[in-house]
Tab-separated table of C-alpha atoms and ligand atoms in Angstrom:
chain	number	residue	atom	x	y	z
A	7	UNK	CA	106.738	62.552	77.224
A	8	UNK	CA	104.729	61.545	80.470
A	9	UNK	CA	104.082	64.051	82.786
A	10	UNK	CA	104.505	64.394	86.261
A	11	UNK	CA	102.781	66.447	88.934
A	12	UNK	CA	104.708	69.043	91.725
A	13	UNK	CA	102.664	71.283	94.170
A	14	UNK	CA	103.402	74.281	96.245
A	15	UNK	CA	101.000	75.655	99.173
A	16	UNK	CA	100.730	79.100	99.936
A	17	UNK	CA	101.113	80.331	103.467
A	18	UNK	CA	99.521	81.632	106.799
A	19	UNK	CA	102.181	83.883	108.769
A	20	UNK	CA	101.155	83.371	112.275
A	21	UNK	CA	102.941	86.542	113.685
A	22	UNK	CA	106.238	88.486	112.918
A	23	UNK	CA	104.725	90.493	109.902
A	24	UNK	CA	106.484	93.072	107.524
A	25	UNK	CA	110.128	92.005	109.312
A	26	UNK	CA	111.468	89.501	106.979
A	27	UNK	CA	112.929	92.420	104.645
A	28	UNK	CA	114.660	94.161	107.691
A	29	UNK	CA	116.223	91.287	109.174
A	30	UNK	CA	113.807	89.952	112.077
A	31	UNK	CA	112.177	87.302	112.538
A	32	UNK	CA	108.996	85.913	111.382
A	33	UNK	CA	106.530	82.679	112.092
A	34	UNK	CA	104.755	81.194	109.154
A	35	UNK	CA	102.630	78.024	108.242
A	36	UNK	CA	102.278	76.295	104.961
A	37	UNK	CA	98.292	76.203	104.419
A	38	UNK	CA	96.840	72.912	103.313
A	39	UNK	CA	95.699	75.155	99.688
A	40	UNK	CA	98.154	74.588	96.651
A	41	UNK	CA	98.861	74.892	93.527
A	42	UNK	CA	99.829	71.925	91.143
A	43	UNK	CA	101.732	71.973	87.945
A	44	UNK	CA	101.771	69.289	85.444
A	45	UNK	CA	104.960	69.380	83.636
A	46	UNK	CA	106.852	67.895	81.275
A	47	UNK	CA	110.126	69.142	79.795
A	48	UNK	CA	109.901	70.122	75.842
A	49	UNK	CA	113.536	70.167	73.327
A	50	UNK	CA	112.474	73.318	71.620
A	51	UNK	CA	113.387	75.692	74.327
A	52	UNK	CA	109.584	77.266	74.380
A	53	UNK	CA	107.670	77.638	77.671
A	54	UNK	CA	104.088	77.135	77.245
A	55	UNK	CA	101.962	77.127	80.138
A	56	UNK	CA	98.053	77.349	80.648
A	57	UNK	CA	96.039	77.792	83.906
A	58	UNK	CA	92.612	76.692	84.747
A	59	UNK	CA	92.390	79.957	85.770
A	60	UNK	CA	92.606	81.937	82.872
A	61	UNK	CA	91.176	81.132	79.349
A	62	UNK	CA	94.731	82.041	77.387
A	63	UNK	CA	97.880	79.879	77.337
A	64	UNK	CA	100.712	81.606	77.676
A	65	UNK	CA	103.876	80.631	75.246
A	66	UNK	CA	107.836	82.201	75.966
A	67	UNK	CA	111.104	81.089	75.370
A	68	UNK	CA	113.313	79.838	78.008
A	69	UNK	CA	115.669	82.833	77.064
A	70	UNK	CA	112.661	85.383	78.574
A	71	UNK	CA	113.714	88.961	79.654
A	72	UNK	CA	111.894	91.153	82.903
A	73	UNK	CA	109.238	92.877	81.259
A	74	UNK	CA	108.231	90.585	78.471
A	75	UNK	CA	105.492	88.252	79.900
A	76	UNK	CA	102.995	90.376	82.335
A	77	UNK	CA	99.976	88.935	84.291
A	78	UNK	CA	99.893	85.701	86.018
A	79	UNK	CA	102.444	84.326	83.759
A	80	UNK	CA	104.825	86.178	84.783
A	81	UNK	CA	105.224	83.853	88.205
A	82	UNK	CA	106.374	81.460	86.006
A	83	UNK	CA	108.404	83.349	83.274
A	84	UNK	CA	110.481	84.890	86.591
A	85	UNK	CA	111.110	81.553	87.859
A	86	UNK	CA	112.783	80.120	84.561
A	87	UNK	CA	114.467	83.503	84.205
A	88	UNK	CA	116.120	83.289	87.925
A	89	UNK	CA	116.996	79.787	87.859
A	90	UNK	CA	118.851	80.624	84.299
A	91	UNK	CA	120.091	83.742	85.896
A	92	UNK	CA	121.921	81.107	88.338
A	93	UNK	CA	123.091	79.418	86.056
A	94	UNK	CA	121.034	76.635	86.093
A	95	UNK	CA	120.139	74.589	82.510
A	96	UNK	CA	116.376	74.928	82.533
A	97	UNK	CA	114.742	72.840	79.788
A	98	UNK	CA	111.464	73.895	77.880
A	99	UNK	CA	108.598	72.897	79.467
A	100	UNK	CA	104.870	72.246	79.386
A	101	UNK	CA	102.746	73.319	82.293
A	102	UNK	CA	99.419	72.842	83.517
A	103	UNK	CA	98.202	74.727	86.708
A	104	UNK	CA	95.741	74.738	88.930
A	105	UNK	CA	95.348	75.761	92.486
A	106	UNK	CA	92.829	76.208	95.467
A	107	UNK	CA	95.162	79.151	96.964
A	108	UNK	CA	92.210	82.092	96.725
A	109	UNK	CA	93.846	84.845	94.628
A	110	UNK	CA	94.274	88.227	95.903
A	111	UNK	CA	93.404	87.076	99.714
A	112	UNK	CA	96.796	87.632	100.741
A	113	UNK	CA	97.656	83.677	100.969
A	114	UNK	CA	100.976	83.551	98.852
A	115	UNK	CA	99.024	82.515	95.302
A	116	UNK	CA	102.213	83.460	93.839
A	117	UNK	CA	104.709	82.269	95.901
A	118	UNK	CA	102.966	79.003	95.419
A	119	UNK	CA	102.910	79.116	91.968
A	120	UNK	CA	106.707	80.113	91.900
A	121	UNK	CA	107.636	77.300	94.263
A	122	UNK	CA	105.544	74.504	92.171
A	123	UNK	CA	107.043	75.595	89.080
A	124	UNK	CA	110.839	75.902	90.944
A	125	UNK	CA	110.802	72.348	92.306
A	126	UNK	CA	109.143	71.157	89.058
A	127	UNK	CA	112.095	72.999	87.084
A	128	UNK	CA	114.737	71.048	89.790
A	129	UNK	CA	113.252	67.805	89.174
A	130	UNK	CA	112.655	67.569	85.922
A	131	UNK	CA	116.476	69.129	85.064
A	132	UNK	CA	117.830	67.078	88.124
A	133	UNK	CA	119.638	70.022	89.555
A	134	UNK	CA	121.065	70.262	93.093
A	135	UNK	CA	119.489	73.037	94.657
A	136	UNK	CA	118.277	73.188	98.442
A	137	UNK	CA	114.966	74.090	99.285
A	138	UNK	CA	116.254	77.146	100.562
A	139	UNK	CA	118.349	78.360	97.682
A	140	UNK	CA	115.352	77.337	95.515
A	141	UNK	CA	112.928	79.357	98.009
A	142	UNK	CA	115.544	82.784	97.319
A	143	UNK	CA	115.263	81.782	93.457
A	144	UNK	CA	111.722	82.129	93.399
A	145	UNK	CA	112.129	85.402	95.724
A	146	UNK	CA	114.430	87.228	92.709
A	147	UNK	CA	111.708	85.907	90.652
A	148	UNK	CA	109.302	88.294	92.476
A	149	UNK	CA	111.474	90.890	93.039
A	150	UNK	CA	113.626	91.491	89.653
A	151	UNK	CA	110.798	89.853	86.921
A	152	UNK	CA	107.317	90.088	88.231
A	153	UNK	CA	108.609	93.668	90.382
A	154	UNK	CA	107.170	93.126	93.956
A	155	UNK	CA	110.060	93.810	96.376
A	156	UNK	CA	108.917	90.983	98.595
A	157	UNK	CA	111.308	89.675	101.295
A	158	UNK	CA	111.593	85.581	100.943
A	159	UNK	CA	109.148	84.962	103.878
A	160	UNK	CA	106.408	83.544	101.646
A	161	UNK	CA	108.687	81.395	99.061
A	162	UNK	CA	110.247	80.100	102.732
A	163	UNK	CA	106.814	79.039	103.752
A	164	UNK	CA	106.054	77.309	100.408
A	165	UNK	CA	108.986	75.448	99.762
A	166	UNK	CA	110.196	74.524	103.278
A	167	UNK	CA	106.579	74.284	105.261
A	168	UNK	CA	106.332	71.320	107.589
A	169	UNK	CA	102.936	69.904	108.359
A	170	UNK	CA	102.081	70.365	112.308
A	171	UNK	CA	104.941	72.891	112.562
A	172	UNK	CA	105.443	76.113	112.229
A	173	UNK	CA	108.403	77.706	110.715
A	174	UNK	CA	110.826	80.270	112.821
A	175	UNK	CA	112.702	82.085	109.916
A	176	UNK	CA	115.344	84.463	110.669
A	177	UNK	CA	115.950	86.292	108.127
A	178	UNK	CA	119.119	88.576	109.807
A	179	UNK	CA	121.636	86.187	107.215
A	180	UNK	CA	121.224	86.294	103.442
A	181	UNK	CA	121.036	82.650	103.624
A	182	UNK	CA	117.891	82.467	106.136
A	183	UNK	CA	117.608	79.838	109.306
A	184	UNK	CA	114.604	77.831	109.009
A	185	UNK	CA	113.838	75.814	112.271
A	186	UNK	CA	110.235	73.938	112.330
A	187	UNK	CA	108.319	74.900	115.580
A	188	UNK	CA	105.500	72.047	117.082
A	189	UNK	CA	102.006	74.036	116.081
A	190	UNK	CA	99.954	71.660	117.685
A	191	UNK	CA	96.898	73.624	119.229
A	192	UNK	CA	94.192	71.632	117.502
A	193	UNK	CA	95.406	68.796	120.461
A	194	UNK	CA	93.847	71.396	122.745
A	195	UNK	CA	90.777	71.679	120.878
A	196	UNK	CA	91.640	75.097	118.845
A	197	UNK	CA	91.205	75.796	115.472
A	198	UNK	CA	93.041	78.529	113.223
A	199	UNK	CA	90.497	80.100	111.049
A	200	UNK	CA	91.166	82.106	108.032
A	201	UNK	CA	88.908	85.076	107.570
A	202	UNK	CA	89.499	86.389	103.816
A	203	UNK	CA	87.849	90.075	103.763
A	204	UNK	CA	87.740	90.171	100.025
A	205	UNK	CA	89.020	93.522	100.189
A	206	UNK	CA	91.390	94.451	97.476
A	207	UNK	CA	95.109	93.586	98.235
A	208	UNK	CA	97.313	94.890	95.472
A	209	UNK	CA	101.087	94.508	96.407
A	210	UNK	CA	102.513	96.226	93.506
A	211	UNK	CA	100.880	99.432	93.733
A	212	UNK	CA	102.917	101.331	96.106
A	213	UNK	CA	101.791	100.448	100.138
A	214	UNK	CA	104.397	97.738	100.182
A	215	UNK	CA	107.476	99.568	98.397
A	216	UNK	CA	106.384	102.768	100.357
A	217	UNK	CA	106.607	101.048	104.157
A	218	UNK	CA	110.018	99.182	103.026
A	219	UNK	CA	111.566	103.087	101.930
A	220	UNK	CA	110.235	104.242	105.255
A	221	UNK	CA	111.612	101.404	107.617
A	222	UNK	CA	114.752	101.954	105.534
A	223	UNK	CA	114.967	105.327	106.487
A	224	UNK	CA	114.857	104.761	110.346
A	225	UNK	CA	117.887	102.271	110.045
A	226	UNK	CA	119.373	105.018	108.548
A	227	UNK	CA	118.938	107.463	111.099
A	228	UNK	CA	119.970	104.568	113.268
A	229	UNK	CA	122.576	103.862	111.924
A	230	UNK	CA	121.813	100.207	111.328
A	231	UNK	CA	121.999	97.860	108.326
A	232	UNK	CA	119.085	96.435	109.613
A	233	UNK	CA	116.055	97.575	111.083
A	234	UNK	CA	115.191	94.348	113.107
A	235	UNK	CA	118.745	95.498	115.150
A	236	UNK	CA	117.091	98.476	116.850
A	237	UNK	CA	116.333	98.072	120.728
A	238	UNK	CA	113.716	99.895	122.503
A	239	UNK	CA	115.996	102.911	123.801
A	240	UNK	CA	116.798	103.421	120.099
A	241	UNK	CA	113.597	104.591	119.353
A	242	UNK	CA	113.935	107.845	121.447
A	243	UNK	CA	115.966	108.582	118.884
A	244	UNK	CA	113.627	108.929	115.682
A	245	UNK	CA	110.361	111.013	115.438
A	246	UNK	CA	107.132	111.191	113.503
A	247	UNK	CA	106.634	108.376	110.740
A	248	UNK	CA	109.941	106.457	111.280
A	249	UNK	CA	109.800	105.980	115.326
A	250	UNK	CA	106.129	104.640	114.204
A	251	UNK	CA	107.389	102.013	111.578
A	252	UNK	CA	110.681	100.957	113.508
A	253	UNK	CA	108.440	100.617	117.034
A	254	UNK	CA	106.432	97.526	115.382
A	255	UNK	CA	109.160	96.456	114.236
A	256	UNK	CA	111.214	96.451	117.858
A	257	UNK	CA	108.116	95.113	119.822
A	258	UNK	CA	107.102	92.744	116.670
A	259	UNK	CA	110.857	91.264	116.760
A	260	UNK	CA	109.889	90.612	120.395
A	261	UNK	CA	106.495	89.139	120.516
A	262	UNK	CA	107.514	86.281	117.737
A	263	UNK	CA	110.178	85.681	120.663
A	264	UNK	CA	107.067	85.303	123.174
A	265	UNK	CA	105.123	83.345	120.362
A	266	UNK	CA	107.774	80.692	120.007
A	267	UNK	CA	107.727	79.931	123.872
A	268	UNK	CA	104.141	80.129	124.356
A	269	UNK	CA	103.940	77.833	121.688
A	270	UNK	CA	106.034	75.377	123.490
A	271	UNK	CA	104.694	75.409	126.818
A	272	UNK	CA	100.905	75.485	124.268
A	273	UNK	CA	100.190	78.896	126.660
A	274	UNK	CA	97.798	79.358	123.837
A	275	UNK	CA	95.429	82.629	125.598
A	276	UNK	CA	99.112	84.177	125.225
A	277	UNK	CA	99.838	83.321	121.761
A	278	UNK	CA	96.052	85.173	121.079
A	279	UNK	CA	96.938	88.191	123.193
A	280	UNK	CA	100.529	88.529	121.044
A	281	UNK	CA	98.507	87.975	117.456
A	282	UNK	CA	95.698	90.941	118.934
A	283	UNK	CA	99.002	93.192	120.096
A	284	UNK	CA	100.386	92.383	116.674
A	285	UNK	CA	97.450	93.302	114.697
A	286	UNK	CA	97.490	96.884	116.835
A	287	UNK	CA	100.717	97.395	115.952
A	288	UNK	CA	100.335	96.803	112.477
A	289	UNK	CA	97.238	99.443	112.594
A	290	UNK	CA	98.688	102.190	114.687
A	291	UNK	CA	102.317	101.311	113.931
A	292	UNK	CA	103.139	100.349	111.022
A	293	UNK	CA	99.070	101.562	109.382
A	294	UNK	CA	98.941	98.471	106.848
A	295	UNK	CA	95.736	97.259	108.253
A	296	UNK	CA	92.357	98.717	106.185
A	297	UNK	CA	88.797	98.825	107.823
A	298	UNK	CA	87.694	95.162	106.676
A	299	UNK	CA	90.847	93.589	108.630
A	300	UNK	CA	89.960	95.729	111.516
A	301	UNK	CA	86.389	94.621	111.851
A	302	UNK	CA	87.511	90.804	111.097
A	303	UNK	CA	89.913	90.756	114.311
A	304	UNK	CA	87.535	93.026	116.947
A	305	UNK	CA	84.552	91.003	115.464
A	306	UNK	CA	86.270	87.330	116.283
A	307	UNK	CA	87.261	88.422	119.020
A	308	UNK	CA	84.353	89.467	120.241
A	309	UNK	CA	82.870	86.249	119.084
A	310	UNK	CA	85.157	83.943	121.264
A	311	UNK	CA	88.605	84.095	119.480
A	312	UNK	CA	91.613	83.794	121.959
A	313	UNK	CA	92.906	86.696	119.357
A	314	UNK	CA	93.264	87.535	116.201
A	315	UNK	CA	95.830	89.736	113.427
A	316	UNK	CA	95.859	90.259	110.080
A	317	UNK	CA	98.284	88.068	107.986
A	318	UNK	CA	100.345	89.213	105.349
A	319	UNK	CA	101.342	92.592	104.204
A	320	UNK	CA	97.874	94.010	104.766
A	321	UNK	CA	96.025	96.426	102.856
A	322	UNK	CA	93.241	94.253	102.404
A	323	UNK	CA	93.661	90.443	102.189
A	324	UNK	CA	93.250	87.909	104.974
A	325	UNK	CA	93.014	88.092	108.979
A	326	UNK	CA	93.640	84.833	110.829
A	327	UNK	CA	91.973	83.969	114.289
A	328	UNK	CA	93.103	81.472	117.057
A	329	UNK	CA	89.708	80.170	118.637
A	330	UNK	CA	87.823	76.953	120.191
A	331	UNK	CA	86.223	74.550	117.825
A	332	UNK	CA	82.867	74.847	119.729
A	333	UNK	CA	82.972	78.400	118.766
A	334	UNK	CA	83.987	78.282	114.892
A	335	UNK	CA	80.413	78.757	114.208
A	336	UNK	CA	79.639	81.749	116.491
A	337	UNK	CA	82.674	83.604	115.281
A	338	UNK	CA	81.965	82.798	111.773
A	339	UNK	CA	78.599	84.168	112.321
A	340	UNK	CA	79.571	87.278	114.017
A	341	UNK	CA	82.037	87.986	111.146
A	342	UNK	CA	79.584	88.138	108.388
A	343	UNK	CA	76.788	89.777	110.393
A	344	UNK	CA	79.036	92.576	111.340
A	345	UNK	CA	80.249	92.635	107.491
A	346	UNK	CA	77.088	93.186	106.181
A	347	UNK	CA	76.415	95.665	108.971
A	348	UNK	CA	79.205	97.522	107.970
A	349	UNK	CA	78.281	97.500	104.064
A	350	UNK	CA	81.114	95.640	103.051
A	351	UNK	CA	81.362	92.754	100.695
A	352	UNK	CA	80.713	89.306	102.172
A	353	UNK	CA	83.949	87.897	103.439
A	354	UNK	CA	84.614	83.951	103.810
A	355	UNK	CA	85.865	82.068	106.657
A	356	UNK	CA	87.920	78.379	106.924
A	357	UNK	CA	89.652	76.790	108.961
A	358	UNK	CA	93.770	76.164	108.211
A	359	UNK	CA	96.545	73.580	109.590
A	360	UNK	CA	100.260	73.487	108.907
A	361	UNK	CA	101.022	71.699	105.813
A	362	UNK	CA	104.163	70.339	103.825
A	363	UNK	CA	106.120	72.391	101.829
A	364	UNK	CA	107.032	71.647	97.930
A	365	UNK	CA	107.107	68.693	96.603
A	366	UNK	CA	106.147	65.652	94.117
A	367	UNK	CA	102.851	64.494	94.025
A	368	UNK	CA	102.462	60.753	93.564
B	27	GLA	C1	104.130	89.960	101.812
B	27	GLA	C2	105.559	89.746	101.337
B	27	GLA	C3	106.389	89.067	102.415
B	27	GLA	C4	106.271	89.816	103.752
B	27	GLA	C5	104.808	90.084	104.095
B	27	GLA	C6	104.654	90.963	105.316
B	27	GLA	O1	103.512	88.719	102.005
B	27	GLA	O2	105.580	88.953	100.167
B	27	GLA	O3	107.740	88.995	102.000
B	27	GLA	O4	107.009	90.994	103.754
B	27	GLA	O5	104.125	90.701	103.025
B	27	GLA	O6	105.117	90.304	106.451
């Protein structure tokens, strides 16, 4: 059988970061990195799926269980198993991936992955699923087969992104609102840069689970189904570790607000100053930042940014920084002088734009 090609991106979050489990709201981009698959659908009922990435090919049955394919096969095993867990007829299938998403930088390598395989899957089995139902698919992929207890942010991103636009994403509704928001600052002469620390960014080892039990906690004490519901009064109510989580996630709820309409009226010294007040709430707030992401965001700034945040869940991974084109070169500089001043590994910097979601590739 002739195969075809899908591709997924993976994502940038501009600001609104560790809310889209609690119910606020968040601001992503689709990156212009993806991942492909080549696919073709098989009669036996086997998966078998190999990655330029990875010497082995991986081989499973469409029937597969949690727990029975581990590693970066898994990201595909999960989304066969949650599409069949809806109920969907998902044929065998031959894939071939490859991607330039970085692994491990914090840039949605998996959600990408999910999301090529998912629309790949809908295509190929010419089921009618929405982007967004597809988007929660590969979510419950993540969460209940590969065991990260991700909210849908990233799969959002990756299936729904719009190039030029930015994506406001409540996530208060279990079926999220995605409205694309104009992300136009390179018409002003700015450029987003990606600074990837290279610092070790391990979701499933305990950081991630551990701040989602905490913020859980103070919408207990709260009294509140959802975290994101909490007003600023509220937190006189809470002490010690959960008035620290659930005050980023009050004044991060707010500044994605401010983000939006700066964005519109392209006030773009404020959208810096809310990613910088982002990134020091996610360091003294919600403490997911690590020592490379700290020296990335000072260091740009320094160096000319209009501001700067870490993007992601933290703990290593990427920062991004909003800056003028005439000084990508300075900043860049200043970033890997003050790395290597620092003793740290060499980190690598690029510039990103909004790209398009999901889809067939010609
Ligand atoms: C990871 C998760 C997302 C989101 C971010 C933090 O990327 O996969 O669901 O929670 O962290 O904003």
């Amino acid at each position: 059988m002739t195969k075809q090609r899908w591709s997924a991106p993976g994502r940038v979050n501009l600001i609104g970061e560790h809310l889209d489990y609690q119910g606020g709201p968040v601001l992503p981009i689709a990156i212009d990195r993806r991942t492909t698959v080549e696919a073709a659908a098989r009669e036996d009922g086997r998966v078998h799926v190999r990655s330029e990435r990875s010497e082995q090919p991986v081989e499973f049955d469409v029937e597969t269980r949690p727990g029975e394919v581990t590693g970066w096969a898994a990201y595909v095993a999960g989304t066969v198993w949650a599409m069949r867990a809806a109920g969907h007829d998902v044929p065998g299938l031959d894939l071939a991936v490859s991607s330039d998403v970085p692994l491990g930088a914090g840039l949605s390598s998996s959600a990408a992955l999910e999301c090529a395989v998912a629309v790949a899957v809908r295509d190929l089995a010419g089921l009618d699923v929405d982007d967004v139902t597809l988007a929660l698919l590969a979510q419950h992929a993540e969460n209940d087969y590969v065991g990260m207890p991700c909210g849908a942010m990233d799969q959002l991103a990756s299936m729904c992104g719009r190039a030029g636009h930015a994506l406001l994403i409540d996530t208060a509704a279990a079926y999220p609102a995605v409205s694309p928001v104009a992300a136009d600052w390179t018409a002003d002469g700015l450029v987003l840069m990606v600074i990837d620390t290279k610092a070790e960014h391990e979701l499933t080892d305990g950081g991630y689970a551990e701040r989602r039990a905490e913020s859980g906690e103070a919408a207990r004490q709260l009294d509140l189904d959802q975290l994101a519901g909490a007003t600023a009064t509220d937190l006189d109510r809470l002490e010690g570790v959960t008035r620290r989580r659930a005050t980023h996630v009050v004044s991060e709820t707010a500044r994605v607000h401010a983000c939006v309409e700066a964005m519109a009226a392209r006030d773009w010294s404020r959208v810096g100053e809310l990613f910088t007040a982002s990134h020091g709430s996610l360091r003294d707030d919600y403490e997911v930042s690590c020592p490379e992401l700290d020296v990335a965001v000072d260091t740009a700034i320094a160096a000319g940014a209009l501001g700067a945040r870490m993007t992601g869940a933290g703990f290593g991974g990427s920062a991004i920084a909003l800056l003028p084109a005439d000084a990508v070169d300075a900043v860049d500089a200043a970033v890997h002088q003050a790395f290597e001043r620092e003793g740290l590994t060499a980190p690598e910097c690029f510039p990103t734009s909004p790209a398009d979601g999901a889809h067939a590739d010609p």
